[in-house]
JSON list of C-alpha atoms in Angstrom, two decimals:
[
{"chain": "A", "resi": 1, "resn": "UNK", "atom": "CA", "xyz": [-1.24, -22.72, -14.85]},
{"chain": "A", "resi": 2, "resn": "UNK", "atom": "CA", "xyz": [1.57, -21.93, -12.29]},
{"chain": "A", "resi": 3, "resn": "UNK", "atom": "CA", "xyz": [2.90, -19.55, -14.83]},
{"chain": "A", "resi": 4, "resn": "UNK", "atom": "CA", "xyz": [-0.56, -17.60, -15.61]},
{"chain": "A", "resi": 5, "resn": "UNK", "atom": "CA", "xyz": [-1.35, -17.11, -11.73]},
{"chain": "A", "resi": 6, "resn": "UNK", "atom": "CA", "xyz": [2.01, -15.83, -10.86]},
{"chain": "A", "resi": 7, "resn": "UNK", "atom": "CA", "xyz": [1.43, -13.57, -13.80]},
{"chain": "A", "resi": 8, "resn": "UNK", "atom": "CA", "xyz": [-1.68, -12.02, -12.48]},
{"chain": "A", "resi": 9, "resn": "UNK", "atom": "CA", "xyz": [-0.01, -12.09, -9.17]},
{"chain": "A", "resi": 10, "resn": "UNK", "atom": "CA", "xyz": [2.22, -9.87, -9.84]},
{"chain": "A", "resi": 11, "resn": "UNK", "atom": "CA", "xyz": [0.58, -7.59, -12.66]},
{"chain": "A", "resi": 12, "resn": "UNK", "atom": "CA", "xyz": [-2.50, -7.04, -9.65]},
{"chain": "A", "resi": 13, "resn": "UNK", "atom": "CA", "xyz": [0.36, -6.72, -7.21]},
{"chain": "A", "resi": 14, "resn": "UNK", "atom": "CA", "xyz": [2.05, -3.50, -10.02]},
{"chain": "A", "resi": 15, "resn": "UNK", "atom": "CA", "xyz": [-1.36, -1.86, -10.54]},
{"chain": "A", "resi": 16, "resn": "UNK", "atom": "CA", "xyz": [-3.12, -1.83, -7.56]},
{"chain": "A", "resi": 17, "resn": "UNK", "atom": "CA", "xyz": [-0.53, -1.59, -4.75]},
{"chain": "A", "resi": 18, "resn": "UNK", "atom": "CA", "xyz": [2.07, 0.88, -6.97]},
{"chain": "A", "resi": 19, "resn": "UNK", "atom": "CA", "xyz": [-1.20, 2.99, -6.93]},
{"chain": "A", "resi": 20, "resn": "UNK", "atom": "CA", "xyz": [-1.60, 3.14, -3.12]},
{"chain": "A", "resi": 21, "resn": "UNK", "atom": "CA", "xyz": [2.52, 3.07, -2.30]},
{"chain": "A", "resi": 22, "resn": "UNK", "atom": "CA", "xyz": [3.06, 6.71, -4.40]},
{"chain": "A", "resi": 23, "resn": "UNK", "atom": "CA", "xyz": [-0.66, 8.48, -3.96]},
{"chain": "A", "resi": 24, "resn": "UNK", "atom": "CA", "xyz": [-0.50, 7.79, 0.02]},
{"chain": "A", "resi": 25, "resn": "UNK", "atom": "CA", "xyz": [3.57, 9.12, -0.20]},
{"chain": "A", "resi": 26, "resn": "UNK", "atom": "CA", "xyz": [1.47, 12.31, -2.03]},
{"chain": "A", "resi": 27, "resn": "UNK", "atom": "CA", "xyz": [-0.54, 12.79, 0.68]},
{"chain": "A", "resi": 28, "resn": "UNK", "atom": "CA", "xyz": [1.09, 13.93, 3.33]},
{"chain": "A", "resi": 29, "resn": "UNK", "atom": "CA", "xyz": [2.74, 17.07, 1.53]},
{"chain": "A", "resi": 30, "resn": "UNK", "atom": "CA", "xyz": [-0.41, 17.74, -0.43]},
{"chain": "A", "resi": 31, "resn": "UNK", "atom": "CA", "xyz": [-2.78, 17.80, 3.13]},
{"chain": "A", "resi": 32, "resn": "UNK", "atom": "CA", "xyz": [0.16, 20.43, 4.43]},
{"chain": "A", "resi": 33, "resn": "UNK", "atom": "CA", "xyz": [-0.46, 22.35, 1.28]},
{"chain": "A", "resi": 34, "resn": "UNK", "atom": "CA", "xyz": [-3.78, 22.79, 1.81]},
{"chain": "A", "resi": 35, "resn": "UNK", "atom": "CA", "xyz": [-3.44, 23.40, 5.45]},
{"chain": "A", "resi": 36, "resn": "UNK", "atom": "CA", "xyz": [-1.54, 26.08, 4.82]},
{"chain": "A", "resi": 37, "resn": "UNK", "atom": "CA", "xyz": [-4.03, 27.57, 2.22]},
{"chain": "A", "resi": 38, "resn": "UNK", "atom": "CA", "xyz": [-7.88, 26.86, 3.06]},
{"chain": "A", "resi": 39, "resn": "UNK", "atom": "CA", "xyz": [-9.13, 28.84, 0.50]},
{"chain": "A", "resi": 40, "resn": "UNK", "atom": "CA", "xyz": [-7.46, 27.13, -2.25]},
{"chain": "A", "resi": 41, "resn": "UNK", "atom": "CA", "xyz": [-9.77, 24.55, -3.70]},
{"chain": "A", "resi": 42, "resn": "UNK", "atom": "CA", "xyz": [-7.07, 23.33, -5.98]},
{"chain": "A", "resi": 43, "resn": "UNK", "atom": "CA", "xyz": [-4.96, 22.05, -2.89]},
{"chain": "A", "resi": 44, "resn": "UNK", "atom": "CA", "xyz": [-8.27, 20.44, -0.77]},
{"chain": "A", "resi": 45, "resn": "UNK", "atom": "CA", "xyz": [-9.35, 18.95, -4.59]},
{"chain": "A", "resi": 46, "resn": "UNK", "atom": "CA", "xyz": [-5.92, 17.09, -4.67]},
{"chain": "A", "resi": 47, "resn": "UNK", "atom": "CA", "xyz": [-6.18, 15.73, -1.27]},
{"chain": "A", "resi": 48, "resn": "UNK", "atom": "CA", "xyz": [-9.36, 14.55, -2.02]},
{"chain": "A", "resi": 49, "resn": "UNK", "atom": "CA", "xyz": [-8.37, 12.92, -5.07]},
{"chain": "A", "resi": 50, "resn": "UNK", "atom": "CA", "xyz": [-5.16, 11.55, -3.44]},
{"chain": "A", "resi": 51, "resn": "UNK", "atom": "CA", "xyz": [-7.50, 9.74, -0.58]},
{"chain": "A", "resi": 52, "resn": "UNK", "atom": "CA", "xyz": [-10.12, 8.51, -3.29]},
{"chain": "A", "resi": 53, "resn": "UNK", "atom": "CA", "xyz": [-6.79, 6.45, -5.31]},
{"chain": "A", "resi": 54, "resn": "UNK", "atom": "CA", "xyz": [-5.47, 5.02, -2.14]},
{"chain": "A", "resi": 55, "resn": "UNK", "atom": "CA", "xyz": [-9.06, 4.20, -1.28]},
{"chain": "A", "resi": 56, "resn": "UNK", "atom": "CA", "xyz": [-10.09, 2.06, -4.51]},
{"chain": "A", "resi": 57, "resn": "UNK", "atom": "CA", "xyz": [-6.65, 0.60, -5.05]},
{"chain": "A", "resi": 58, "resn": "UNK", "atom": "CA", "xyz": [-6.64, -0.84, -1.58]},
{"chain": "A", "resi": 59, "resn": "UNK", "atom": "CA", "xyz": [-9.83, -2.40, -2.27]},
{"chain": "A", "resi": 60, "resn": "UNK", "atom": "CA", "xyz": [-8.55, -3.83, -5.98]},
{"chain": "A", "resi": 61, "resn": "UNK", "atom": "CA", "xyz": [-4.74, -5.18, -3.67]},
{"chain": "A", "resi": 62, "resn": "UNK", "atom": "CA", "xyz": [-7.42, -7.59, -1.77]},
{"chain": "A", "resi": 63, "resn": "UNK", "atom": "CA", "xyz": [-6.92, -9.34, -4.91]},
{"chain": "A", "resi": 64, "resn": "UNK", "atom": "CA", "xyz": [-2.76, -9.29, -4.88]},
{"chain": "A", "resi": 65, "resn": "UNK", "atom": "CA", "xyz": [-2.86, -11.78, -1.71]},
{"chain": "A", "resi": 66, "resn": "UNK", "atom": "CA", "xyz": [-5.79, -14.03, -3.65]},
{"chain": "A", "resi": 67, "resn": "UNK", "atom": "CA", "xyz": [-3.76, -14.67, -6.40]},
{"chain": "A", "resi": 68, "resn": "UNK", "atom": "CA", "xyz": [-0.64, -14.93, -4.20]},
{"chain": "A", "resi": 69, "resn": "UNK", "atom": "CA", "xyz": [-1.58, -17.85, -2.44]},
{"chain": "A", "resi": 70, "resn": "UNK", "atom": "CA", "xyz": [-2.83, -19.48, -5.19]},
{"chain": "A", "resi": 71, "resn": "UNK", "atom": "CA", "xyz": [0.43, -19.25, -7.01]},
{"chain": "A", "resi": 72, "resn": "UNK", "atom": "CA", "xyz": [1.91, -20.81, -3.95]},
{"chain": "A", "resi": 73, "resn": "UNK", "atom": "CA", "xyz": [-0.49, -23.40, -4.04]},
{"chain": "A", "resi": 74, "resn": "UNK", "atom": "CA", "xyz": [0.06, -24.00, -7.58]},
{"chain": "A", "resi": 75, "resn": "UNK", "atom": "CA", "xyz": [3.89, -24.12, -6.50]},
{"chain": "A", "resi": 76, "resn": "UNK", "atom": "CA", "xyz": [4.12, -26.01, -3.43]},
{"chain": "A", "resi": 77, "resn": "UNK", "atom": "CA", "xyz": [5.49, -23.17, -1.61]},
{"chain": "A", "resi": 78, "resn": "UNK", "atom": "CA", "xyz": [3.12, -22.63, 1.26]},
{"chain": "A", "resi": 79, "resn": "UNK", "atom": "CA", "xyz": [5.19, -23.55, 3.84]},
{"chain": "A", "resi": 80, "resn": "UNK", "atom": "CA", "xyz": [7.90, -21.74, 3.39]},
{"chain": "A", "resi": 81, "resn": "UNK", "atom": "CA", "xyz": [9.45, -19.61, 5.46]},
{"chain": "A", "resi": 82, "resn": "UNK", "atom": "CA", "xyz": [10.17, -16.40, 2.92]},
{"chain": "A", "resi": 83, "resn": "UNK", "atom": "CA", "xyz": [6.73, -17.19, 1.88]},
{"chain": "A", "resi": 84, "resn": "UNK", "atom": "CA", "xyz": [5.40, -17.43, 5.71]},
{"chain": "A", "resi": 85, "resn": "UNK", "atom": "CA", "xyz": [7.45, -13.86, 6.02]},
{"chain": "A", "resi": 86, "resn": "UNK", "atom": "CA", "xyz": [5.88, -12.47, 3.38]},
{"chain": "A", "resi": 87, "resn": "UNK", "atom": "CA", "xyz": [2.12, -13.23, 4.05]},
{"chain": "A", "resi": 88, "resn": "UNK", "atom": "CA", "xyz": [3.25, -11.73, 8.08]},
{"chain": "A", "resi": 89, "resn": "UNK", "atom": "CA", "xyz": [4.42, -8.59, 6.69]},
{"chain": "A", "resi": 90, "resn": "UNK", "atom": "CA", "xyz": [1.54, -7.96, 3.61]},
{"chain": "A", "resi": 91, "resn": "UNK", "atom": "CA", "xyz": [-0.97, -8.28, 7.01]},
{"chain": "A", "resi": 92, "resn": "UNK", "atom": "CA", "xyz": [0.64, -5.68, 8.97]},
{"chain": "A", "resi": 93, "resn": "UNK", "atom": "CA", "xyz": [1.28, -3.47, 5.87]},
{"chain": "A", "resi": 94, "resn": "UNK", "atom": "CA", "xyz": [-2.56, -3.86, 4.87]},
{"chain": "A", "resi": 95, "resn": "UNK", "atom": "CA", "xyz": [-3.43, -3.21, 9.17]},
{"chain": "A", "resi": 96, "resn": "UNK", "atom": "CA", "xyz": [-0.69, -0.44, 8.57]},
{"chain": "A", "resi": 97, "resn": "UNK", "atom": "CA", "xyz": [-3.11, 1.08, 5.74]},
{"chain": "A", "resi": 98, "resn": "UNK", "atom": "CA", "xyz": [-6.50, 0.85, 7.41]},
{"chain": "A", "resi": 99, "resn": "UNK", "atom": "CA", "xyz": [-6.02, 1.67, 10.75]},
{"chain": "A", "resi": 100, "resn": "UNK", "atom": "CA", "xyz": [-2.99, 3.89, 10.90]},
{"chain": "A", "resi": 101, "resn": "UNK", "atom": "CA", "xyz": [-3.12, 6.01, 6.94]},
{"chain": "A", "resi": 102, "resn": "UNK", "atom": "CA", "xyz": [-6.40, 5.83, 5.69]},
{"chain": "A", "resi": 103, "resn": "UNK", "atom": "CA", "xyz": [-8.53, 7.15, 8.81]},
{"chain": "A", "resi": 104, "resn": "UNK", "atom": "CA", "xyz": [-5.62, 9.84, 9.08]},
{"chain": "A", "resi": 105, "resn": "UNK", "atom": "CA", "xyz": [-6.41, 10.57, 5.44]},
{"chain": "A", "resi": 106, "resn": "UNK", "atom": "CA", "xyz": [-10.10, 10.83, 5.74]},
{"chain": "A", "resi": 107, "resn": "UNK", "atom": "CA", "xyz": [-9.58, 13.01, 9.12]},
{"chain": "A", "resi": 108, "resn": "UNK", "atom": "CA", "xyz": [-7.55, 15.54, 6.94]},
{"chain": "A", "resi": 109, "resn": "UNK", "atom": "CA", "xyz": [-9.94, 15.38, 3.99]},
{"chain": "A", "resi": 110, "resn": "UNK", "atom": "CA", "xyz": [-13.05, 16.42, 6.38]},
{"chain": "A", "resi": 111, "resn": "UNK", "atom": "CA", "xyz": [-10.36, 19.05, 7.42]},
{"chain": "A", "resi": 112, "resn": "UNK", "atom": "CA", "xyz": [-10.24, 17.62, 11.03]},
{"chain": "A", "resi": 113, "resn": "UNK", "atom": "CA", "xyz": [-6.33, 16.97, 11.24]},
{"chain": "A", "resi": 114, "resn": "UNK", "atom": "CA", "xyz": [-3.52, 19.73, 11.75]},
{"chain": "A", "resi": 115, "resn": "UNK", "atom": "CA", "xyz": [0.30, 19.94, 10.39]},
{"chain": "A", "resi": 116, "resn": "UNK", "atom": "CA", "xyz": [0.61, 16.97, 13.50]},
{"chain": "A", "resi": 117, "resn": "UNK", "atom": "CA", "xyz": [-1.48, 14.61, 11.54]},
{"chain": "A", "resi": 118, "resn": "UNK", "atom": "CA", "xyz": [0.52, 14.83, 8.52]},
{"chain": "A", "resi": 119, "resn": "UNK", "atom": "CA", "xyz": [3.80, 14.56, 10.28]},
{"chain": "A", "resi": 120, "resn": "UNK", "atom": "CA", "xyz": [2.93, 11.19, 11.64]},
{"chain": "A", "resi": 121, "resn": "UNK", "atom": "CA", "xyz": [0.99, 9.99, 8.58]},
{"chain": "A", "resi": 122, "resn": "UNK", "atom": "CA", "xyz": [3.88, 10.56, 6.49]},
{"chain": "A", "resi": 123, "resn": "UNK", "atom": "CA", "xyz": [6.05, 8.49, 9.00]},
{"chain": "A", "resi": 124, "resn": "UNK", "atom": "CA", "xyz": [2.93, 5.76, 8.97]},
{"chain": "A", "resi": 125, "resn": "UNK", "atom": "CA", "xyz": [3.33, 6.06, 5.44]},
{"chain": "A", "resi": 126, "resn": "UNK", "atom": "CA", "xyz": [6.46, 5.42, 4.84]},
{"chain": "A", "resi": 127, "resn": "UNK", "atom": "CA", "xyz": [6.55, 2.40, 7.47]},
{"chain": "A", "resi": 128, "resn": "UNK", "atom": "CA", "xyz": [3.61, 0.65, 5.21]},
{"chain": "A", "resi": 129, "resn": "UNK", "atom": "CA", "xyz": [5.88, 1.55, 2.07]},
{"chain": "A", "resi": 130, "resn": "UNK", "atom": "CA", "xyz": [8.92, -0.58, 3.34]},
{"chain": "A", "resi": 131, "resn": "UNK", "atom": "CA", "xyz": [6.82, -3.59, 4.31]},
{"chain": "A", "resi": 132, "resn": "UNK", "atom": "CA", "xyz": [5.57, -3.45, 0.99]},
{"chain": "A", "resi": 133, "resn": "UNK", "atom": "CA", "xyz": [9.43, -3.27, -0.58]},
{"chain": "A", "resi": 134, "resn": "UNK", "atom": "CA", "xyz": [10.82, -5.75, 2.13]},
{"chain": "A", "resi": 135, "resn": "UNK", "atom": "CA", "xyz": [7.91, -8.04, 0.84]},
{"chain": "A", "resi": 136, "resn": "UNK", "atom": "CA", "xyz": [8.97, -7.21, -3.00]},
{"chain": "A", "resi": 137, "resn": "UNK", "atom": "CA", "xyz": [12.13, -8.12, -2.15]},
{"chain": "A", "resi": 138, "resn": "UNK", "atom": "CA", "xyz": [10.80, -11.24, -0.60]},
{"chain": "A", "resi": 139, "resn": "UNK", "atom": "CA", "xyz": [9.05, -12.26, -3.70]},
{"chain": "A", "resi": 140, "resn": "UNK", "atom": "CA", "xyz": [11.94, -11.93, -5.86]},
{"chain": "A", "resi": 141, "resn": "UNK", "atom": "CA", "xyz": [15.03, -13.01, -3.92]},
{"chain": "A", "resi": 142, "resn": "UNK", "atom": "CA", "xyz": [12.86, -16.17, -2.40]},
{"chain": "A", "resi": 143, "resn": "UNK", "atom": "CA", "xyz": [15.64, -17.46, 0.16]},
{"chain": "A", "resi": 144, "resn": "UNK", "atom": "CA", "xyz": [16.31, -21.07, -0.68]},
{"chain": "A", "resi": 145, "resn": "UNK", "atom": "CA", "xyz": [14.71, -20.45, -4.36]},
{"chain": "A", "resi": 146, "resn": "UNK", "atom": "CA", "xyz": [16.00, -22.82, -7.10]},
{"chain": "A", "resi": 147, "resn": "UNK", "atom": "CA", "xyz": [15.96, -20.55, -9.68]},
{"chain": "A", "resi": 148, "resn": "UNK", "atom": "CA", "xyz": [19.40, -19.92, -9.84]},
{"chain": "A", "resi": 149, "resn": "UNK", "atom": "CA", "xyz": [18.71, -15.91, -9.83]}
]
């Protein structure tokens, strides 16, 4: 069973937060794009479309920190201090994405934000992408892991 759930774990963790890491690193040059052109429908359509995939995959990665812990049930790893590390920094990354990116996104999508907005969403961006690869990194190097690896 161990095996299966870590499985899932990390299959959910590929498709939904891979999703959210490159559309939200698409935003910020797309949203400057169509800043710079209002009248191009193309440009606001991508935005749009770029906020909607972050949107829905963030809801599906609920399910990447579900399956973690019970893989880490199901492994005796729950106390832990990688594993204690790793569940501090997927909370701030997921605070990172609701309060700091998305409402930026949505502001720029109703056409509310200015060049500003996408300056420092692209730096709130990139700070949500790095806890996501210092957690990766985490997960697979697993200080004090008996693997071997």
């Amino acid at each position: 069973m161990t095996k299966f759930l870590l499985a899932v774990h990390v299959l959910v963790a590929i498709v939904a937060i891979g999703p959210v890491t490159v559309a939200a690193s698409m935003f910020p040059p797309a949203a400057r794009r169509a800043l710079a052109a209002p009248d191009d429908a193309r440009a606001s359509e991508t935005v749009r479309l770029l906020h909607r995939i972050c949107q829905v995959y963030a809801a599906v990665g609920l399910a990447v920190p579900v399956f973690g812990f019970a893989t880490a049930g199901a492994m005796g790893v729950m106390g832990d201090p990688w594993l204690i590390a790793s569940i501090v920094l997927t909370v701030l990354a997921a605070g990172v994405l609701l309060v700091l990116v998305l409402p930026r996104q949505e502001m720029l999508v109703e056409g509310a934000g200015v060049r500003e907005t996408t300056v420092r969403l692209a730096m709130f961006t990139g700070l949500f992408n790095l806890l996501w690869a210092t957690v990766t990194i985490l997960m697979i190097v697993r200080p004090g892991s008996t693997t071997g690896a």
